């Protein structure tokens, strides 16, 4: 896959994150459009998103993780575009996507309203959602990696073990320190190295368990009450599904699953989002029964797009069908988030 370094803000970060950004964050932006300053190493889709209007958000081409850049790749249908954009950083203006020959002028015209070089600093709950979403992306990668390891496919699992540390960790590193969470980069790297060198070593199972526990420990850096709040969880779910939507769109081309890693990424994100929803479903059913029922129904339908960790010969659902289901979940989530 392309990693986060493929990351986390992904969607609306989506409509929810849009709402989040509009209502919960106290952003401070700095316009670097006329400078050639070096890009931030990487940041989440959420953190790098700005809003051009009430219904859209922009992707920071200097700092967005690969998962978010995949939205541009899916939009234009250019294979490996996310990596090309990343490789040509930094950009002094969005127009440099053309002058650096990353995309053509015609292609730029199609996405120019989606991109920016401005950054957004999140605070308050928006920052917590961003933090949790990034960790959720790590979990999603590891969830699908575990499936592939169990199926004796370590060569396919390895990239998904690598992405959390290669693409996402840098985006949460400062927050880990702020929240007094013990570093676990070493743990993730150790697991990746072992899977690369000795995929059949019995120690892989234990190292994998320790890595999952490390991410869970980082999640517990958030207050328990917040982690059990449907309003908070749904914002994270929206972010994860937004990322999944982008990855799925990048995985499908010409009626085929052309990029297995993207397909697997999106499966992991959706499955972890489903786990989070299950954790708050009882509370939602009491407080917002209609929204809970609608979200659960759409999620059940959405999951059928990924029948297995190994992609099917032909996609079960089109990217448009997946996008619509993600949008439906997001719309119903807003009834709870408010």
mmCIF file of C-alpha atoms in Angstrom:
data_model
loop_
_atom_site.group_PDB
_atom_site.id
_atom_site.type_symbol
_atom_site.label_atom_id
_atom_site.label_comp_id
_atom_site.label_asym_id
_atom_site.label_seq_id
_atom_site.Cartn_x
_atom_site.Cartn_y
_atom_site.Cartn_z
ATOM 1 C CA UNK A 1 0.000 0.000 0.000
ATOM 2 C CA UNK A 2 0.952 3.332 0.088
ATOM 3 C CA UNK A 3 1.085 4.267 3.553
ATOM 4 C CA UNK A 4 0.083 6.994 5.747
ATOM 5 C CA UNK A 5 2.881 8.132 5.768
ATOM 6 C CA UNK A 6 -0.386 6.813 4.521
ATOM 7 C CA UNK A 7 -2.533 8.302 7.598
ATOM 8 C CA UNK A 8 -5.396 9.926 9.699
ATOM 9 C CA UNK A 9 -8.114 12.633 8.807
ATOM 10 C CA UNK A 10 -9.198 11.133 6.374
ATOM 11 C CA UNK A 11 -12.738 11.859 5.922
ATOM 12 C CA UNK A 12 -14.651 14.108 6.356
ATOM 13 C CA UNK A 13 -12.397 12.906 8.410
ATOM 14 C CA UNK A 14 -15.285 13.341 6.365
ATOM 15 C CA UNK A 15 -18.396 15.169 7.134
ATOM 16 C CA UNK A 16 -17.907 14.451 10.779
ATOM 17 C CA UNK A 17 -14.480 15.748 10.764
ATOM 18 C CA UNK A 18 -15.726 18.673 8.788
ATOM 19 C CA UNK A 19 -18.249 19.321 11.452
ATOM 20 C CA UNK A 20 -15.574 18.667 13.946
ATOM 21 C CA UNK A 21 -13.246 21.140 12.394
ATOM 22 C CA UNK A 22 -15.910 23.774 12.067
ATOM 23 C CA UNK A 23 -17.329 23.338 15.516
ATOM 24 C CA UNK A 24 -14.744 21.866 17.805
ATOM 25 C CA UNK A 25 -11.326 22.936 16.755
ATOM 26 C CA UNK A 26 -9.605 26.188 17.256
ATOM 27 C CA UNK A 27 -7.433 26.239 14.222
ATOM 28 C CA UNK A 28 -4.581 28.510 13.552
ATOM 29 C CA UNK A 29 -3.463 28.502 9.981
ATOM 30 C CA UNK A 30 -0.364 29.695 8.340
ATOM 31 C CA UNK A 31 -0.370 30.396 4.639
ATOM 32 C CA UNK A 32 2.836 29.248 3.014
ATOM 33 C CA UNK A 33 1.602 29.634 -0.494
ATOM 34 C CA UNK A 34 4.413 31.949 -1.498
ATOM 35 C CA UNK A 35 7.267 30.186 0.213
ATOM 36 C CA UNK A 36 9.225 27.053 -0.342
ATOM 37 C CA UNK A 37 9.343 25.944 3.228
ATOM 38 C CA UNK A 38 9.990 22.300 3.841
ATOM 39 C CA UNK A 39 6.913 20.214 4.513
ATOM 40 C CA UNK A 40 5.903 18.846 7.803
ATOM 41 C CA UNK A 41 7.066 15.262 7.942
ATOM 42 C CA UNK A 42 3.496 14.096 7.777
ATOM 43 C CA UNK A 43 0.223 14.703 9.403
ATOM 44 C CA UNK A 44 -3.160 13.205 9.508
ATOM 45 C CA UNK A 45 -5.863 13.802 7.028
ATOM 46 C CA UNK A 46 -7.676 15.602 9.748
ATOM 47 C CA UNK A 47 -4.827 17.800 10.753
ATOM 48 C CA UNK A 48 -3.991 18.724 7.211
ATOM 49 C CA UNK A 49 -7.494 19.420 6.117
ATOM 50 C CA UNK A 50 -8.891 22.834 5.582
ATOM 51 C CA UNK A 51 -12.334 23.712 4.386
ATOM 52 C CA UNK A 52 -12.982 25.643 1.260
ATOM 53 C CA UNK A 53 -16.690 25.649 1.964
ATOM 54 C CA UNK A 54 -19.188 24.007 4.241
ATOM 55 C CA UNK A 55 -19.253 20.814 2.255
ATOM 56 C CA UNK A 56 -15.609 20.281 1.307
ATOM 57 C CA UNK A 57 -12.145 19.997 2.718
ATOM 58 C CA UNK A 58 -8.756 20.298 1.187
ATOM 59 C CA UNK A 59 -5.794 17.995 1.178
ATOM 60 C CA UNK A 60 -2.441 19.416 2.170
ATOM 61 C CA UNK A 61 -0.132 18.090 -0.535
ATOM 62 C CA UNK A 62 2.918 18.860 1.607
ATOM 63 C CA UNK A 63 1.905 16.879 4.656
ATOM 64 C CA UNK A 64 -1.093 14.633 3.985
ATOM 65 C CA UNK A 65 -0.581 10.961 4.558
ATOM 66 C CA UNK A 66 -0.847 8.579 1.647
ATOM 67 C CA UNK A 67 -4.334 7.476 2.647
ATOM 68 C CA UNK A 68 -5.569 10.975 2.071
ATOM 69 C CA UNK A 69 -3.561 11.492 -1.088
ATOM 70 C CA UNK A 70 -5.310 8.388 -2.347
ATOM 71 C CA UNK A 71 -8.406 10.541 -2.752
ATOM 72 C CA UNK A 72 -6.605 12.392 -5.529
ATOM 73 C CA UNK A 73 -5.397 9.119 -7.003
ATOM 74 C CA UNK A 74 -8.918 7.719 -6.967
ATOM 75 C CA UNK A 75 -10.318 10.931 -8.447
ATOM 76 C CA UNK A 76 -7.898 11.001 -11.376
ATOM 77 C CA UNK A 77 -7.390 7.274 -11.787
ATOM 78 C CA UNK A 78 -3.611 7.661 -11.923
ATOM 79 C CA UNK A 79 -1.809 4.609 -10.478
ATOM 80 C CA UNK A 80 0.716 5.367 -7.715
ATOM 81 C CA UNK A 81 -0.127 9.085 -7.867
ATOM 82 C CA UNK A 82 -0.023 9.350 -4.064
ATOM 83 C CA UNK A 83 3.594 8.248 -4.040
ATOM 84 C CA UNK A 84 4.459 10.619 -6.880
ATOM 85 C CA UNK A 85 2.969 13.547 -4.989
ATOM 86 C CA UNK A 86 4.858 12.574 -1.859
ATOM 87 C CA UNK A 87 8.133 12.109 -3.722
ATOM 88 C CA UNK A 88 7.980 15.615 -5.223
ATOM 89 C CA UNK A 89 7.561 17.484 -1.916
ATOM 90 C CA UNK A 90 7.847 20.211 -0.881
ATOM 91 C CA UNK A 91 5.481 22.355 -2.911
ATOM 92 C CA UNK A 92 5.571 26.128 -2.776
ATOM 93 C CA UNK A 93 2.117 26.266 -4.333
ATOM 94 C CA UNK A 94 -0.459 23.767 -5.464
ATOM 95 C CA UNK A 95 0.308 24.682 -9.082
ATOM 96 C CA UNK A 96 3.692 23.010 -8.658
ATOM 97 C CA UNK A 97 1.880 19.702 -9.064
ATOM 98 C CA UNK A 98 1.913 20.679 -12.741
ATOM 99 C CA UNK A 99 5.302 22.417 -12.986
ATOM 100 C CA UNK A 100 6.946 19.448 -11.286
ATOM 101 C CA UNK A 101 5.175 17.177 -13.780
ATOM 102 C CA UNK A 102 3.348 15.194 -11.132
ATOM 103 C CA UNK A 103 0.079 15.646 -13.009
ATOM 104 C CA UNK A 104 -0.977 17.451 -16.169
ATOM 105 C CA UNK A 105 -2.709 20.816 -16.263
ATOM 106 C CA UNK A 106 -5.922 19.092 -17.292
ATOM 107 C CA UNK A 107 -5.703 16.771 -14.303
ATOM 108 C CA UNK A 108 -4.855 19.650 -11.980
ATOM 109 C CA UNK A 109 -7.967 21.481 -13.111
ATOM 110 C CA UNK A 110 -9.978 18.494 -11.923
ATOM 111 C CA UNK A 111 -8.520 18.512 -8.400
ATOM 112 C CA UNK A 112 -7.356 22.078 -7.792
ATOM 113 C CA UNK A 113 -10.268 22.758 -5.431
ATOM 114 C CA UNK A 114 -9.309 19.698 -3.392
ATOM 115 C CA UNK A 115 -5.713 20.630 -2.604
ATOM 116 C CA UNK A 116 -3.884 23.175 -0.506
ATOM 117 C CA UNK A 117 -0.519 23.792 1.105
ATOM 118 C CA UNK A 118 -2.070 25.366 4.189
ATOM 119 C CA UNK A 119 -1.960 23.534 7.476
ATOM 120 C CA UNK A 120 -4.398 23.433 10.350
ATOM 121 C CA UNK A 121 -3.522 23.081 14.007
ATOM 122 C CA UNK A 122 -6.140 21.167 15.972
ATOM 123 C CA UNK A 123 -6.999 21.746 19.595
ATOM 124 C CA UNK A 124 -9.502 20.416 22.116
ATOM 125 C CA UNK A 125 -11.783 17.578 21.100
ATOM 126 C CA UNK A 126 -10.778 17.837 17.445
ATOM 127 C CA UNK A 127 -7.209 17.050 18.475
ATOM 128 C CA UNK A 128 -8.397 14.042 20.465
ATOM 129 C CA UNK A 129 -10.442 12.762 17.528
ATOM 130 C CA UNK A 130 -7.439 13.168 15.264
ATOM 131 C CA UNK A 131 -5.234 11.284 17.736
ATOM 132 C CA UNK A 132 -7.739 8.468 18.126
ATOM 133 C CA UNK A 133 -8.339 8.236 14.385
ATOM 134 C CA UNK A 134 -4.627 7.879 13.674
ATOM 135 C CA UNK A 135 -4.352 5.133 16.236
ATOM 136 C CA UNK A 136 -7.478 3.595 14.720
ATOM 137 C CA UNK A 137 -5.743 3.495 11.352
ATOM 138 C CA UNK A 138 -2.850 1.698 12.999
ATOM 139 C CA UNK A 139 -5.306 -0.796 14.427
ATOM 140 C CA UNK A 140 -6.939 -1.256 11.044
ATOM 141 C CA UNK A 141 -3.603 -2.065 9.453
ATOM 142 C CA UNK A 142 -2.799 -4.563 12.170
ATOM 143 C CA UNK A 143 -6.264 -6.136 12.054
ATOM 144 C CA UNK A 144 -5.923 -7.019 8.383
ATOM 145 C CA UNK A 145 -2.289 -8.031 8.872
ATOM 146 C CA UNK A 146 -3.401 -10.518 11.516
ATOM 147 C CA UNK A 147 -5.907 -12.017 9.101
ATOM 148 C CA UNK A 148 -3.204 -12.465 6.498
ATOM 149 C CA UNK A 149 -0.740 -13.935 8.978
ATOM 150 C CA UNK A 150 -3.383 -16.419 10.077
ATOM 151 C CA UNK A 151 -3.789 -17.382 6.424
ATOM 152 C CA UNK A 152 -0.033 -17.978 6.166
ATOM 153 C CA UNK A 153 0.486 -14.999 3.896
ATOM 154 C CA UNK A 154 3.264 -13.084 5.697
ATOM 155 C CA UNK A 155 4.421 -11.433 2.477
ATOM 156 C CA UNK A 156 1.026 -9.757 2.177
ATOM 157 C CA UNK A 157 0.809 -9.023 5.901
ATOM 158 C CA UNK A 158 4.209 -7.338 6.127
ATOM 159 C CA UNK A 159 3.253 -4.046 4.424
ATOM 160 C CA UNK A 160 0.300 -3.645 6.775
ATOM 161 C CA UNK A 161 2.576 -4.230 9.745
ATOM 162 C CA UNK A 162 4.988 -1.664 8.363
ATOM 163 C CA UNK A 163 2.528 1.098 7.623
ATOM 164 C CA UNK A 164 1.710 1.975 11.241
ATOM 165 C CA UNK A 165 5.341 2.754 11.973
ATOM 166 C CA UNK A 166 6.379 3.958 8.516
ATOM 167 C CA UNK A 167 3.425 6.164 7.785
ATOM 168 C CA UNK A 168 1.452 6.981 10.912
ATOM 169 C CA UNK A 169 3.653 6.920 13.977
ATOM 170 C CA UNK A 170 5.356 10.218 13.199
ATOM 171 C CA UNK A 171 1.970 11.912 13.251
ATOM 172 C CA UNK A 172 1.193 10.828 16.796
ATOM 173 C CA UNK A 173 4.682 10.921 18.262
ATOM 174 C CA UNK A 174 4.360 14.394 19.751
ATOM 175 C CA UNK A 175 0.948 13.577 21.138
ATOM 176 C CA UNK A 176 2.233 10.408 22.744
ATOM 177 C CA UNK A 177 4.700 12.499 24.678
ATOM 178 C CA UNK A 178 2.053 15.054 25.607
ATOM 179 C CA UNK A 179 -0.198 12.283 26.886
ATOM 180 C CA UNK A 180 2.606 10.483 28.734
ATOM 181 C CA UNK A 181 2.227 7.389 26.577
ATOM 182 C CA UNK A 182 5.283 5.159 26.411
ATOM 183 C CA UNK A 183 6.869 5.015 22.964
ATOM 184 C CA UNK A 184 6.102 1.875 20.991
ATOM 185 C CA UNK A 185 7.867 2.573 17.715
ATOM 186 C CA UNK A 186 10.569 0.114 18.702
ATOM 187 C CA UNK A 187 7.942 -2.564 19.271
ATOM 188 C CA UNK A 188 6.383 -2.024 15.846
ATOM 189 C CA UNK A 189 9.742 -2.041 14.087
ATOM 190 C CA UNK A 190 10.732 -5.229 15.885
ATOM 191 C CA UNK A 191 7.587 -6.965 14.700
ATOM 192 C CA UNK A 192 8.070 -5.801 11.125
ATOM 193 C CA UNK A 193 11.692 -6.920 11.065
ATOM 194 C CA UNK A 194 10.778 -10.341 12.427
ATOM 195 C CA UNK A 195 7.993 -10.865 9.884
ATOM 196 C CA UNK A 196 10.408 -9.870 7.119
ATOM 197 C CA UNK A 197 13.261 -12.096 8.218
ATOM 198 C CA UNK A 198 11.575 -15.013 9.979
ATOM 199 C CA UNK A 199 7.870 -15.003 9.148
ATOM 200 C CA UNK A 200 7.383 -18.515 10.532
ATOM 201 C CA UNK A 201 9.119 -17.808 13.839
ATOM 202 C CA UNK A 202 6.768 -18.645 16.757
ATOM 203 C CA UNK A 203 7.794 -15.317 18.296
ATOM 204 C CA UNK A 204 5.805 -13.484 15.603
ATOM 205 C CA UNK A 205 2.559 -14.303 17.378
ATOM 206 C CA UNK A 206 3.747 -12.895 20.680
ATOM 207 C CA UNK A 207 5.306 -9.795 19.109
ATOM 208 C CA UNK A 208 2.100 -9.145 17.234
ATOM 209 C CA UNK A 209 0.101 -9.348 20.443
ATOM 210 C CA UNK A 210 2.486 -6.936 22.161
ATOM 211 C CA UNK A 211 2.188 -4.491 19.254
ATOM 212 C CA UNK A 212 -1.599 -4.551 19.397
ATOM 213 C CA UNK A 213 -1.468 -3.990 23.136
ATOM 214 C CA UNK A 214 0.882 -1.060 22.619
ATOM 215 C CA UNK A 215 -1.586 0.660 20.292
ATOM 216 C CA UNK A 216 -4.419 -0.092 22.700
ATOM 217 C CA UNK A 217 -2.328 1.433 25.474
ATOM 218 C CA UNK A 218 -1.897 4.598 23.431
ATOM 219 C CA UNK A 219 -5.660 4.748 22.877
ATOM 220 C CA UNK A 220 -6.122 4.508 26.620
ATOM 221 C CA UNK A 221 -4.225 7.762 26.828
ATOM 222 C CA UNK A 222 -7.644 9.271 26.205
ATOM 223 C CA UNK A 223 -10.117 9.488 29.116
ATOM 224 C CA UNK A 224 -12.322 6.383 29.380
ATOM 225 C CA UNK A 225 -15.470 8.488 29.396
ATOM 226 C CA UNK A 226 -14.454 9.987 26.071
ATOM 227 C CA UNK A 227 -13.619 6.610 24.556
ATOM 228 C CA UNK A 228 -17.072 5.331 25.522
ATOM 229 C CA UNK A 229 -18.932 8.369 24.246
ATOM 230 C CA UNK A 230 -20.966 7.634 21.078
ATOM 231 C CA UNK A 231 -20.509 11.250 19.989
ATOM 232 C CA UNK A 232 -16.733 10.929 20.167
ATOM 233 C CA UNK A 233 -16.545 7.407 18.749
ATOM 234 C CA UNK A 234 -18.712 8.288 15.766
ATOM 235 C CA UNK A 235 -16.360 11.079 14.798
ATOM 236 C CA UNK A 236 -13.502 8.596 14.807
ATOM 237 C CA UNK A 237 -15.592 6.087 12.860
ATOM 238 C CA UNK A 238 -16.311 8.714 10.233
ATOM 239 C CA UNK A 239 -12.595 9.372 9.889
ATOM 240 C CA UNK A 240 -11.793 5.704 9.505
ATOM 241 C CA UNK A 241 -14.541 5.166 6.947
ATOM 242 C CA UNK A 242 -13.425 8.184 5.002
ATOM 243 C CA UNK A 243 -9.958 6.672 4.771
ATOM 244 C CA UNK A 244 -11.433 3.318 3.831
ATOM 245 C CA UNK A 245 -13.501 4.951 1.130
ATOM 246 C CA UNK A 246 -10.412 6.575 -0.364
ATOM 247 C CA UNK A 247 -8.395 3.377 -0.218
ATOM 248 C CA UNK A 248 -11.187 1.369 -1.815
ATOM 249 C CA UNK A 249 -11.515 3.886 -4.618
ATOM 250 C CA UNK A 250 -7.774 3.652 -5.247
ATOM 251 C CA UNK A 251 -7.947 -0.143 -5.228
ATOM 252 C CA UNK A 252 -10.552 -0.517 -7.961
ATOM 253 C CA UNK A 253 -9.821 0.147 -11.617
ATOM 254 C CA UNK A 254 -11.500 -1.050 -14.790
ATOM 255 C CA UNK A 255 -13.906 -3.229 -12.863
ATOM 256 C CA UNK A 256 -11.117 -5.092 -11.062
ATOM 257 C CA UNK A 257 -9.318 -4.969 -7.745
ATOM 258 C CA UNK A 258 -6.087 -3.655 -9.196
ATOM 259 C CA UNK A 259 -4.347 -2.792 -5.934
ATOM 260 C CA UNK A 260 -4.635 -5.517 -3.314
ATOM 261 C CA UNK A 261 -2.884 -3.477 -0.626
ATOM 262 C CA UNK A 262 -5.379 -0.639 -0.917
ATOM 263 C CA UNK A 263 -8.234 -3.101 -0.792
ATOM 264 C CA UNK A 264 -6.764 -4.688 2.334
ATOM 265 C CA UNK A 265 -6.133 -1.328 3.956
ATOM 266 C CA UNK A 266 -9.755 -0.370 3.499
ATOM 267 C CA UNK A 267 -10.928 -3.718 4.857
ATOM 268 C CA UNK A 268 -8.871 -3.226 8.010
ATOM 269 C CA UNK A 269 -10.166 0.310 8.544
ATOM 270 C CA UNK A 270 -13.791 -0.757 8.102
ATOM 271 C CA UNK A 271 -13.457 -3.746 10.389
ATOM 272 C CA UNK A 272 -11.921 -1.660 13.163
ATOM 273 C CA UNK A 273 -14.582 1.026 12.690
ATOM 274 C CA UNK A 274 -17.160 -1.732 13.093
ATOM 275 C CA UNK A 275 -15.513 -2.819 16.347
ATOM 276 C CA UNK A 276 -15.743 0.730 17.663
ATOM 277 C CA UNK A 277 -19.392 0.968 16.679
ATOM 278 C CA UNK A 278 -20.189 -2.265 18.461
ATOM 279 C CA UNK A 279 -18.644 -0.873 21.629
ATOM 280 C CA UNK A 280 -21.167 1.969 21.750
ATOM 281 C CA UNK A 281 -24.139 0.343 20.022
ATOM 282 C CA UNK A 282 -26.084 -0.392 23.226
ATOM 283 C CA UNK A 283 -25.801 3.181 24.405
ATOM 284 C CA UNK A 284 -26.732 4.498 20.973
ATOM 285 C CA UNK A 285 -29.725 2.165 20.836
ATOM 286 C CA UNK A 286 -31.039 3.702 24.058
ATOM 287 C CA UNK A 287 -30.330 7.314 23.224
ATOM 288 C CA UNK A 288 -30.677 7.430 19.416
ATOM 289 C CA UNK A 289 -32.382 4.202 18.334
ATOM 290 C CA UNK A 290 -33.249 5.291 14.811
ATOM 291 C CA UNK A 291 -29.733 6.517 14.059
ATOM 292 C CA UNK A 292 -28.197 3.399 15.598
ATOM 293 C CA UNK A 293 -30.413 1.141 13.515
ATOM 294 C CA UNK A 294 -29.654 3.012 10.309
ATOM 295 C CA UNK A 295 -25.906 3.039 10.954
ATOM 296 C CA UNK A 296 -25.841 -0.656 11.843
ATOM 297 C CA UNK A 297 -27.784 -1.547 8.699
ATOM 298 C CA UNK A 298 -25.488 0.488 6.447
ATOM 299 C CA UNK A 299 -22.390 -0.897 8.135
ATOM 300 C CA UNK A 300 -23.592 -4.446 7.594
ATOM 301 C CA UNK A 301 -24.093 -3.698 3.917
ATOM 302 C CA UNK A 302 -20.794 -1.840 3.661
ATOM 303 C CA UNK A 303 -18.778 -4.753 5.037
ATOM 304 C CA UNK A 304 -19.926 -7.001 2.207
ATOM 305 C CA UNK A 305 -17.587 -5.054 -0.089
ATOM 306 C CA UNK A 306 -14.698 -6.897 1.564
ATOM 307 C CA UNK A 307 -15.633 -10.605 1.577
ATOM 308 C CA UNK A 308 -12.115 -11.678 2.545
ATOM 309 C CA UNK A 309 -8.661 -10.332 3.298
ATOM 310 C CA UNK A 310 -7.493 -11.609 -0.073
ATOM 311 C CA UNK A 311 -9.297 -9.601 -2.772
ATOM 312 C CA UNK A 312 -11.926 -11.330 -4.904
ATOM 313 C CA UNK A 313 -11.420 -11.525 -8.649
ATOM 314 C CA UNK A 314 -14.029 -8.809 -9.171
ATOM 315 C CA UNK A 315 -15.134 -6.175 -6.657
ATOM 316 C CA UNK A 316 -18.374 -6.931 -4.847
ATOM 317 C CA UNK A 317 -19.316 -3.263 -4.822
ATOM 318 C CA UNK A 318 -18.339 -0.333 -6.978
ATOM 319 C CA UNK A 319 -16.479 2.599 -5.424
ATOM 320 C CA UNK A 320 -19.638 4.636 -5.912
ATOM 321 C CA UNK A 321 -21.697 2.153 -3.902
ATOM 322 C CA UNK A 322 -19.109 2.159 -1.118
ATOM 323 C CA UNK A 323 -19.019 5.953 -1.109
ATOM 324 C CA UNK A 324 -22.785 6.137 -0.813
ATOM 325 C CA UNK A 325 -22.874 3.760 2.144
ATOM 326 C CA UNK A 326 -20.108 5.692 3.887
ATOM 327 C CA UNK A 327 -22.037 8.897 3.279
ATOM 328 C CA UNK A 328 -25.225 7.370 4.681
ATOM 329 C CA UNK A 329 -23.412 6.309 7.847
ATOM 330 C CA UNK A 330 -21.901 9.737 8.161
ATOM 331 C CA UNK A 331 -25.275 11.460 7.761
ATOM 332 C CA UNK A 332 -26.840 9.320 10.453
ATOM 333 C CA UNK A 333 -23.831 9.782 12.701
ATOM 334 C CA UNK A 334 -24.388 13.510 12.544
ATOM 335 C CA UNK A 335 -27.775 12.991 14.179
ATOM 336 C CA UNK A 336 -25.900 11.685 17.210
ATOM 337 C CA UNK A 337 -22.905 14.006 17.112
ATOM 338 C CA UNK A 338 -25.017 17.145 16.560
#
